[in-house]
């Protein structure tokens, strides 16, 4: 079975801290994604990566950056956390190429609270 | 803009009732894909079904069925004889820019 693992289920950080959210998948998928989920807003795409060292902005990249140094790992970075980044963050991976015809495999999510 | 609309924010039913979750999509493409996902309280989204624009046949999987109608740009999901374990947030998605609908929270009460 495909496994997408997010390093932390729950995090509490302070405003201004640098935050790393880690995601690892074990099925050699090329594509990886970071979403945030907020009540009433659904899932919104932050960044995605089609391959190692490649990244593309999603719909809401402001305040975030990402890193994909290895195929299996995709990190989301909050350079200076703010309270409006309190949210549930979901990582996903997918085995297809450029054409989006495949299902996404999701991790269990990381609930971040910024105080 | 091409997007997916799930107009029902929350639905509450009693166990054994049938329930339909609506999904309306917009697209200018002739080839496109639509998906449904389930997010139980544990948080992990689970893929349920994918449909491409050339296949309008309805799909049935146990108590779940999907009705794809290009004429109304809808891809609705029906749960027959709902159970408490069906309680979850359900998301519809299109392949346009990896866009999800806002989700419908389904609560099935015993």
PDB file of C-alpha atoms in Angstrom:
ATOM      1  CA  UNK A   1       0.000   0.000   0.000  1.00  0.00           C
ATOM      2  CA  UNK A   2       1.052   3.544  -0.690  1.00  0.00           C
ATOM      3  CA  UNK A   3       2.071   5.327   2.446  1.00  0.00           C
ATOM      4  CA  UNK A   4       2.316   9.066   2.818  1.00  0.00           C
ATOM      5  CA  UNK A   5       3.683  10.016   6.200  1.00  0.00           C
ATOM      6  CA  UNK A   6       3.601  13.464   7.725  1.00  0.00           C
ATOM      7  CA  UNK A   7       6.100  13.917  10.495  1.00  0.00           C
ATOM      8  CA  UNK A   8       3.858  15.632  13.028  1.00  0.00           C
ATOM      9  CA  UNK A   9       0.126  15.308  13.603  1.00  0.00           C
ATOM     10  CA  UNK A  10      -0.048  18.307  15.921  1.00  0.00           C
ATOM     11  CA  UNK A  11       2.272  21.275  16.304  1.00  0.00           C
ATOM     12  CA  UNK A  12       2.070  24.446  18.346  1.00  0.00           C
ATOM     13  CA  UNK A  13       4.400  27.272  17.366  1.00  0.00           C
ATOM     14  CA  UNK A  14       4.804  30.925  18.208  1.00  0.00           C
ATOM     15  CA  UNK A  15       4.459  33.856  15.846  1.00  0.00           C
ATOM     16  CA  UNK A  16       7.699  34.470  14.007  1.00  0.00           C
ATOM     17  CA  UNK A  17       9.078  30.968  14.410  1.00  0.00           C
ATOM     18  CA  UNK A  18      10.358  29.040  11.413  1.00  0.00           C
ATOM     19  CA  UNK A  19       8.299  25.909  10.909  1.00  0.00           C
ATOM     20  CA  UNK A  20       9.112  22.790   8.921  1.00  0.00           C
ATOM     21  CA  UNK A  21       6.428  20.323   7.923  1.00  0.00           C
ATOM     22  CA  UNK A  22       7.854  17.115   6.537  1.00  0.00           C
ATOM     23  CA  UNK A  23       6.221  14.633   4.216  1.00  0.00           C
ATOM     24  CA  UNK A  24       7.608  11.307   3.045  1.00  0.00           C
ATOM     25  CA  UNK A  25       6.103   8.848   0.565  1.00  0.00           C
ATOM     26  CA  UNK A  26       7.322   5.312   0.019  1.00  0.00           C
ATOM     27  CA  UNK A  27       6.082   4.482  -3.501  1.00  0.00           C
ATOM     28  CA  UNK A  28       8.510   6.353  -5.693  1.00  0.00           C
ATOM     29  CA  UNK A  29       5.888   8.881  -6.783  1.00  0.00           C
ATOM     30  CA  UNK A  30       7.174  11.766  -8.840  1.00  0.00           C
ATOM     31  CA  UNK A  31       4.502  14.262  -7.896  1.00  0.00           C
ATOM     32  CA  UNK A  32       3.971  15.671  -4.423  1.00  0.00           C
ATOM     33  CA  UNK A  33       1.650  18.357  -3.114  1.00  0.00           C
ATOM     34  CA  UNK A  34       0.957  20.512  -0.104  1.00  0.00           C
ATOM     35  CA  UNK A  35      -2.582  21.687   0.679  1.00  0.00           C
ATOM     36  CA  UNK A  36      -4.063  23.551   3.574  1.00  0.00           C
ATOM     37  CA  UNK A  37      -7.568  22.860   4.771  1.00  0.00           C
ATOM     38  CA  UNK A  38      -9.709  25.441   6.540  1.00  0.00           C
ATOM     39  CA  UNK A  39     -13.388  25.333   7.527  1.00  0.00           C
ATOM     40  CA  UNK A  40     -15.577  26.697   4.777  1.00  0.00           C
ATOM     41  CA  UNK A  41     -12.681  26.975   2.340  1.00  0.00           C
ATOM     42  CA  UNK A  42     -11.991  23.329   1.572  1.00  0.00           C
ATOM     43  CA  UNK A  43      -8.553  22.317   0.346  1.00  0.00           C
ATOM     44  CA  UNK A  44      -6.341  24.929  -1.212  1.00  0.00           C
ATOM     45  CA  UNK A  45      -3.133  24.097  -3.024  1.00  0.00           C
ATOM     46  CA  UNK A  46      -0.029  25.783  -1.642  1.00  0.00           C
ATOM     47  CA  UNK A  47       2.811  24.269  -3.674  1.00  0.00           C
ATOM     48  CA  UNK A  48       3.478  21.184  -5.705  1.00  0.00           C
ATOM     49  CA  UNK A  49       6.460  19.438  -7.168  1.00  0.00           C
ATOM     50  CA  UNK A  50       6.646  17.295 -10.293  1.00  0.00           C
ATOM     51  CA  UNK A  51      10.127  16.034  -9.601  1.00  0.00           C
ATOM     52  CA  UNK A  52      13.207  16.435  -7.462  1.00  0.00           C
ATOM     53  CA  UNK A  53      14.297  20.058  -7.111  1.00  0.00           C
ATOM     54  CA  UNK A  54      11.235  21.213  -9.049  1.00  0.00           C
ATOM     55  CA  UNK A  55       8.471  23.267  -7.515  1.00  0.00           C
ATOM     56  CA  UNK A  56       5.429  25.126  -8.715  1.00  0.00           C
ATOM     57  CA  UNK A  57       3.256  27.626  -6.908  1.00  0.00           C
ATOM     58  CA  UNK A  58      -0.303  26.677  -6.198  1.00  0.00           C
ATOM     59  CA  UNK A  59      -3.173  29.000  -5.403  1.00  0.00           C
ATOM     60  CA  UNK A  60      -1.912  30.342  -2.070  1.00  0.00           C
ATOM     61  CA  UNK A  61       1.928  30.232  -1.946  1.00  0.00           C
ATOM     62  CA  UNK A  62       2.411  33.488  -0.041  1.00  0.00           C
ATOM     63  CA  UNK A  63       4.176  32.970   3.255  1.00  0.00           C
ATOM     64  CA  UNK A  64       5.349  29.474   2.336  1.00  0.00           C
ATOM     65  CA  UNK A  65       8.273  27.839   0.613  1.00  0.00           C
ATOM     66  CA  UNK A  66       9.068  24.222  -0.181  1.00  0.00           C
ATOM     67  CA  UNK A  67      12.016  21.928  -0.625  1.00  0.00           C
ATOM     68  CA  UNK A  68      12.311  18.720  -2.653  1.00  0.00           C
ATOM     69  CA  UNK A  69      15.885  17.463  -2.406  1.00  0.00           C
ATOM     70  CA  UNK A  70      14.947  13.801  -2.570  1.00  0.00           C
ATOM     71  CA  UNK A  71      12.175  12.135  -4.498  1.00  0.00           C
ATOM     72  CA  UNK A  72      10.467  10.717  -1.445  1.00  0.00           C
ATOM     73  CA  UNK A  73      10.493  13.861   0.677  1.00  0.00           C
ATOM     74  CA  UNK A  74       8.659  17.140   0.255  1.00  0.00           C
ATOM     75  CA  UNK A  75       8.994  19.782   2.939  1.00  0.00           C
ATOM     76  CA  UNK A  76       6.789  22.791   3.555  1.00  0.00           C
ATOM     77  CA  UNK A  77       8.482  25.730   5.236  1.00  0.00           C
ATOM     78  CA  UNK A  78       6.912  28.659   7.012  1.00  0.00           C
ATOM     79  CA  UNK A  79       9.759  31.151   7.223  1.00  0.00           C
ATOM     80  CA  UNK A  80       8.045  33.273   9.875  1.00  0.00           C
ATOM     81  CA  UNK A  81       4.850  31.735  11.150  1.00  0.00           C
ATOM     82  CA  UNK A  82       1.823  33.935  11.601  1.00  0.00           C
ATOM     83  CA  UNK A  83      -1.496  33.302  13.317  1.00  0.00           C
ATOM     84  CA  UNK A  84      -3.340  33.197   9.981  1.00  0.00           C
ATOM     85  CA  UNK A  85      -1.308  30.136   9.101  1.00  0.00           C
ATOM     86  CA  UNK A  86      -3.041  28.154  11.805  1.00  0.00           C
ATOM     87  CA  UNK A  87      -4.562  25.348   9.796  1.00  0.00           C
ATOM     88  CA  UNK A  88      -4.582  21.697   8.857  1.00  0.00           C
ATOM     89  CA  UNK A  89      -1.847  20.915   6.334  1.00  0.00           C
ATOM     90  CA  UNK A  90      -2.206  17.930   4.046  1.00  0.00           C
ATOM     91  CA  UNK A  91       0.510  16.355   1.961  1.00  0.00           C
ATOM     92  CA  UNK A  92      -0.281  14.206  -1.059  1.00  0.00           C
ATOM     93  CA  UNK A  93       1.569  12.268  -3.727  1.00  0.00           C
ATOM     94  CA  UNK A  94       0.694  10.877  -7.122  1.00  0.00           C
ATOM     95  CA  UNK A  95       2.349   8.438  -9.534  1.00  0.00           C
ATOM     96  CA  UNK A  96       1.469  10.127 -12.850  1.00  0.00           C
ATOM     97  CA  UNK A  97       3.293  12.727 -14.890  1.00  0.00           C
ATOM     98  CA  UNK A  98       2.070  16.068 -16.093  1.00  0.00           C
ATOM     99  CA  UNK A  99      -1.473  15.024 -16.933  1.00  0.00           C
ATOM    100  CA  UNK A 100      -3.694  14.894 -13.894  1.00  0.00           C
ATOM    101  CA  UNK A 101      -5.541  11.662 -14.412  1.00  0.00           C
ATOM    102  CA  UNK A 102      -4.566   9.883 -11.284  1.00  0.00           C
ATOM    103  CA  UNK A 103      -5.754   9.772  -7.759  1.00  0.00           C
ATOM    104  CA  UNK A 104      -3.931  11.590  -5.031  1.00  0.00           C
ATOM    105  CA  UNK A 105      -2.678   9.700  -1.988  1.00  0.00           C
ATOM    106  CA  UNK A 106      -2.887  11.735   1.180  1.00  0.00           C
ATOM    107  CA  UNK A 107      -1.154  11.740   4.517  1.00  0.00           C
ATOM    108  CA  UNK A 108      -3.083  12.080   7.766  1.00  0.00           C
ATOM    109  CA  UNK A 109      -2.468  15.780   8.030  1.00  0.00           C
ATOM    110  CA  UNK A 110      -0.573  18.089  10.354  1.00  0.00           C
ATOM    111  CA  UNK A 111      -2.606  20.440  12.480  1.00  0.00           C
ATOM    112  CA  UNK A 112      -0.575  23.565  13.100  1.00  0.00           C
ATOM    113  CA  UNK A 113      -1.504  26.156  15.700  1.00  0.00           C
ATOM    114  CA  UNK A 114       0.393  29.440  15.690  1.00  0.00           C
ATOM    115  CA  UNK A 115       0.062  31.444  18.901  1.00  0.00           C
TER     116      UNK A 115
ATOM    117  CA  UNK B   1     -12.712  30.206 -13.966  1.00  0.00           C
ATOM    118  CA  UNK B   2     -12.965  26.484 -14.074  1.00  0.00           C
ATOM    119  CA  UNK B   3     -14.004  25.213 -10.707  1.00  0.00           C
ATOM    120  CA  UNK B   4     -15.964  22.701  -8.685  1.00  0.00           C
ATOM    121  CA  UNK B   5     -18.966  23.663  -6.555  1.00  0.00           C
ATOM    122  CA  UNK B   6     -20.352  21.660  -3.686  1.00  0.00           C
ATOM    123  CA  UNK B   7     -23.335  23.734  -2.650  1.00  0.00           C
ATOM    124  CA  UNK B   8     -24.211  21.609   0.390  1.00  0.00           C
ATOM    125  CA  UNK B   9     -21.990  22.611   3.275  1.00  0.00           C
ATOM    126  CA  UNK B  10     -23.497  20.193   5.791  1.00  0.00           C
ATOM    127  CA  UNK B  11     -26.021  17.395   5.603  1.00  0.00           C
ATOM    128  CA  UNK B  12     -27.465  15.494   8.525  1.00  0.00           C
ATOM    129  CA  UNK B  13     -29.447  12.279   8.093  1.00  0.00           C
ATOM    130  CA  UNK B  14     -30.657   9.406  10.196  1.00  0.00           C
ATOM    131  CA  UNK B  15     -29.135   6.002   9.679  1.00  0.00           C
ATOM    132  CA  UNK B  16     -30.610   3.994   6.774  1.00  0.00           C
ATOM    133  CA  UNK B  17     -31.695   7.097   4.898  1.00  0.00           C
ATOM    134  CA  UNK B  18     -30.418   7.621   1.375  1.00  0.00           C
ATOM    135  CA  UNK B  19     -28.407  10.775   0.809  1.00  0.00           C
ATOM    136  CA  UNK B  20     -27.092  12.512  -2.305  1.00  0.00           C
ATOM    137  CA  UNK B  21     -24.100  14.827  -2.330  1.00  0.00           C
ATOM    138  CA  UNK B  22     -24.031  17.293  -5.174  1.00  0.00           C
ATOM    139  CA  UNK B  23     -21.061  18.343  -7.264  1.00  0.00           C
ATOM    140  CA  UNK B  24     -21.231  20.799 -10.146  1.00  0.00           C
ATOM    141  CA  UNK B  25     -18.187  21.502 -12.251  1.00  0.00           C
ATOM    142  CA  UNK B  26     -17.167  24.058 -14.800  1.00  0.00           C
ATOM    143  CA  UNK B  27     -14.821  23.276 -17.641  1.00  0.00           C
ATOM    144  CA  UNK B  28     -13.937  24.367 -21.147  1.00  0.00           C
ATOM    145  CA  UNK B  29     -11.982  21.209 -21.825  1.00  0.00           C
ATOM    146  CA  UNK B  30     -13.367  18.304 -23.822  1.00  0.00           C
ATOM    147  CA  UNK B  31     -11.253  15.848 -21.886  1.00  0.00           C
ATOM    148  CA  UNK B  32     -11.346  16.088 -18.135  1.00  0.00           C
ATOM    149  CA  UNK B  33     -11.458  13.993 -15.016  1.00  0.00           C
ATOM    150  CA  UNK B  34     -13.581  14.184 -11.894  1.00  0.00           C
ATOM    151  CA  UNK B  35     -12.956  12.543  -8.536  1.00  0.00           C
ATOM    152  CA  UNK B  36     -14.612  11.979  -5.171  1.00  0.00           C
ATOM    153  CA  UNK B  37     -12.732  11.674  -1.879  1.00  0.00           C
ATOM    154  CA  UNK B  38     -13.844  10.856   1.659  1.00  0.00           C
ATOM    155  CA  UNK B  39     -12.237  12.416   4.723  1.00  0.00           C
ATOM    156  CA  UNK B  40     -13.243  10.600   7.921  1.00  0.00           C
ATOM    157  CA  UNK B  41     -12.652  12.181  11.336  1.00  0.00           C
ATOM    158  CA  UNK B  42      -9.147  10.682  11.398  1.00  0.00           C
ATOM    159  CA  UNK B  43      -8.175  13.251   8.750  1.00  0.00           C
ATOM    160  CA  UNK B  44      -6.739  11.250   5.868  1.00  0.00           C
ATOM    161  CA  UNK B  45      -8.481  11.759   2.533  1.00  0.00           C
ATOM    162  CA  UNK B  46      -9.388   8.526   0.828  1.00  0.00           C
ATOM    163  CA  UNK B  47      -9.923   8.260  -2.915  1.00  0.00           C
ATOM    164  CA  UNK B  48     -13.348   6.888  -3.865  1.00  0.00           C
ATOM    165  CA  UNK B  49     -13.755   7.193  -7.624  1.00  0.00           C
ATOM    166  CA  UNK B  50     -12.434   8.765 -10.832  1.00  0.00           C
ATOM    167  CA  UNK B  51     -14.488   9.484 -13.911  1.00  0.00           C
ATOM    168  CA  UNK B  52     -13.308  10.753 -17.289  1.00  0.00           C
ATOM    169  CA  UNK B  53     -15.393  12.930 -19.563  1.00  0.00           C
ATOM    170  CA  UNK B  54     -15.909  10.177 -22.124  1.00  0.00           C
ATOM    171  CA  UNK B  55     -17.543   7.782 -19.713  1.00  0.00           C
ATOM    172  CA  UNK B  56     -21.022   8.845 -18.637  1.00  0.00           C
ATOM    173  CA  UNK B  57     -22.039   5.473 -17.314  1.00  0.00           C
ATOM    174  CA  UNK B  58     -23.224   5.524 -13.758  1.00  0.00           C
ATOM    175  CA  UNK B  59     -21.039   3.693 -11.309  1.00  0.00           C
ATOM    176  CA  UNK B  60     -22.200   1.579  -8.396  1.00  0.00           C
ATOM    177  CA  UNK B  61     -20.009   0.183  -5.664  1.00  0.00           C
ATOM    178  CA  UNK B  62     -21.945  -1.421  -2.870  1.00  0.00           C
ATOM    179  CA  UNK B  63     -24.017   1.280  -1.189  1.00  0.00           C
ATOM    180  CA  UNK B  64     -22.236   4.016  -3.149  1.00  0.00           C
ATOM    181  CA  UNK B  65     -23.285   5.217  -6.570  1.00  0.00           C
ATOM    182  CA  UNK B  66     -22.257   8.094  -8.791  1.00  0.00           C
ATOM    183  CA  UNK B  67     -24.307   9.888 -11.410  1.00  0.00           C
ATOM    184  CA  UNK B  68     -22.280  11.739 -14.047  1.00  0.00           C
ATOM    185  CA  UNK B  69     -24.328  14.012 -16.321  1.00  0.00           C
ATOM    186  CA  UNK B  70     -22.467  16.208 -18.785  1.00  0.00           C
ATOM    187  CA  UNK B  71     -25.708  17.958 -19.767  1.00  0.00           C
ATOM    188  CA  UNK B  72     -25.947  19.477 -16.299  1.00  0.00           C
ATOM    189  CA  UNK B  73     -22.190  19.432 -15.529  1.00  0.00           C
ATOM    190  CA  UNK B  74     -22.847  17.390 -12.446  1.00  0.00           C
ATOM    191  CA  UNK B  75     -21.149  14.439 -10.800  1.00  0.00           C
ATOM    192  CA  UNK B  76     -23.360  13.541  -7.857  1.00  0.00           C
ATOM    193  CA  UNK B  77     -22.690  10.925  -5.208  1.00  0.00           C
ATOM    194  CA  UNK B  78     -25.419   8.885  -3.526  1.00  0.00           C
ATOM    195  CA  UNK B  79     -25.103   6.753  -0.416  1.00  0.00           C
ATOM    196  CA  UNK B  80     -27.902   4.248  -0.053  1.00  0.00           C
ATOM    197  CA  UNK B  81     -28.975   3.092   3.410  1.00  0.00           C
ATOM    198  CA  UNK B  82     -26.478   5.358   5.126  1.00  0.00           C
ATOM    199  CA  UNK B  83     -24.545   4.184   8.155  1.00  0.00           C
ATOM    200  CA  UNK B  84     -22.850   6.005  11.001  1.00  0.00           C
ATOM    201  CA  UNK B  85     -19.463   5.076   9.519  1.00  0.00           C
ATOM    202  CA  UNK B  86     -20.335   7.139   6.461  1.00  0.00           C
ATOM    203  CA  UNK B  87     -20.010  10.285   8.572  1.00  0.00           C
ATOM    204  CA  UNK B  88     -17.200  12.275   6.980  1.00  0.00           C
ATOM    205  CA  UNK B  89     -16.382  15.232   4.807  1.00  0.00           C
ATOM    206  CA  UNK B  90     -16.730  14.396   1.133  1.00  0.00           C
ATOM    207  CA  UNK B  91     -14.817  16.293  -1.524  1.00  0.00           C
ATOM    208  CA  UNK B  92     -15.355  16.468  -5.234  1.00  0.00           C
ATOM    209  CA  UNK B  93     -12.332  17.321  -7.386  1.00  0.00           C
ATOM    210  CA  UNK B  94     -11.555  18.110 -10.993  1.00  0.00           C
ATOM    211  CA  UNK B  95      -8.236  17.723 -12.713  1.00  0.00           C
ATOM    212  CA  UNK B  96      -8.139  21.417 -13.531  1.00  0.00           C
ATOM    213  CA  UNK B  97      -5.338  22.856 -11.445  1.00  0.00           C
ATOM    214  CA  UNK B  98      -5.864  20.091  -8.898  1.00  0.00           C
ATOM    215  CA  UNK B  99      -8.956  21.942  -7.696  1.00  0.00           C
ATOM    216  CA  UNK B 100     -11.141  20.623  -4.916  1.00  0.00           C
ATOM    217  CA  UNK B 101     -14.654  21.637  -4.015  1.00  0.00           C
ATOM    218  CA  UNK B 102     -15.149  23.019  -0.521  1.00  0.00           C
ATOM    219  CA  UNK B 103     -16.516  19.748   0.752  1.00  0.00           C
ATOM    220  CA  UNK B 104     -19.769  18.531   2.273  1.00  0.00           C
ATOM    221  CA  UNK B 105     -19.862  17.418   5.890  1.00  0.00           C
ATOM    222  CA  UNK B 106     -22.156  14.422   6.169  1.00  0.00           C
ATOM    223  CA  UNK B 107     -23.363  13.392   9.602  1.00  0.00           C
ATOM    224  CA  UNK B 108     -25.252  10.150   9.917  1.00  0.00           C
ATOM    225  CA  UNK B 109     -27.054   9.866  13.223  1.00  0.00           C
ATOM    226  CA  UNK B 110     -27.974   6.526  14.766  1.00  0.00           C
TER     227      UNK B 110
END
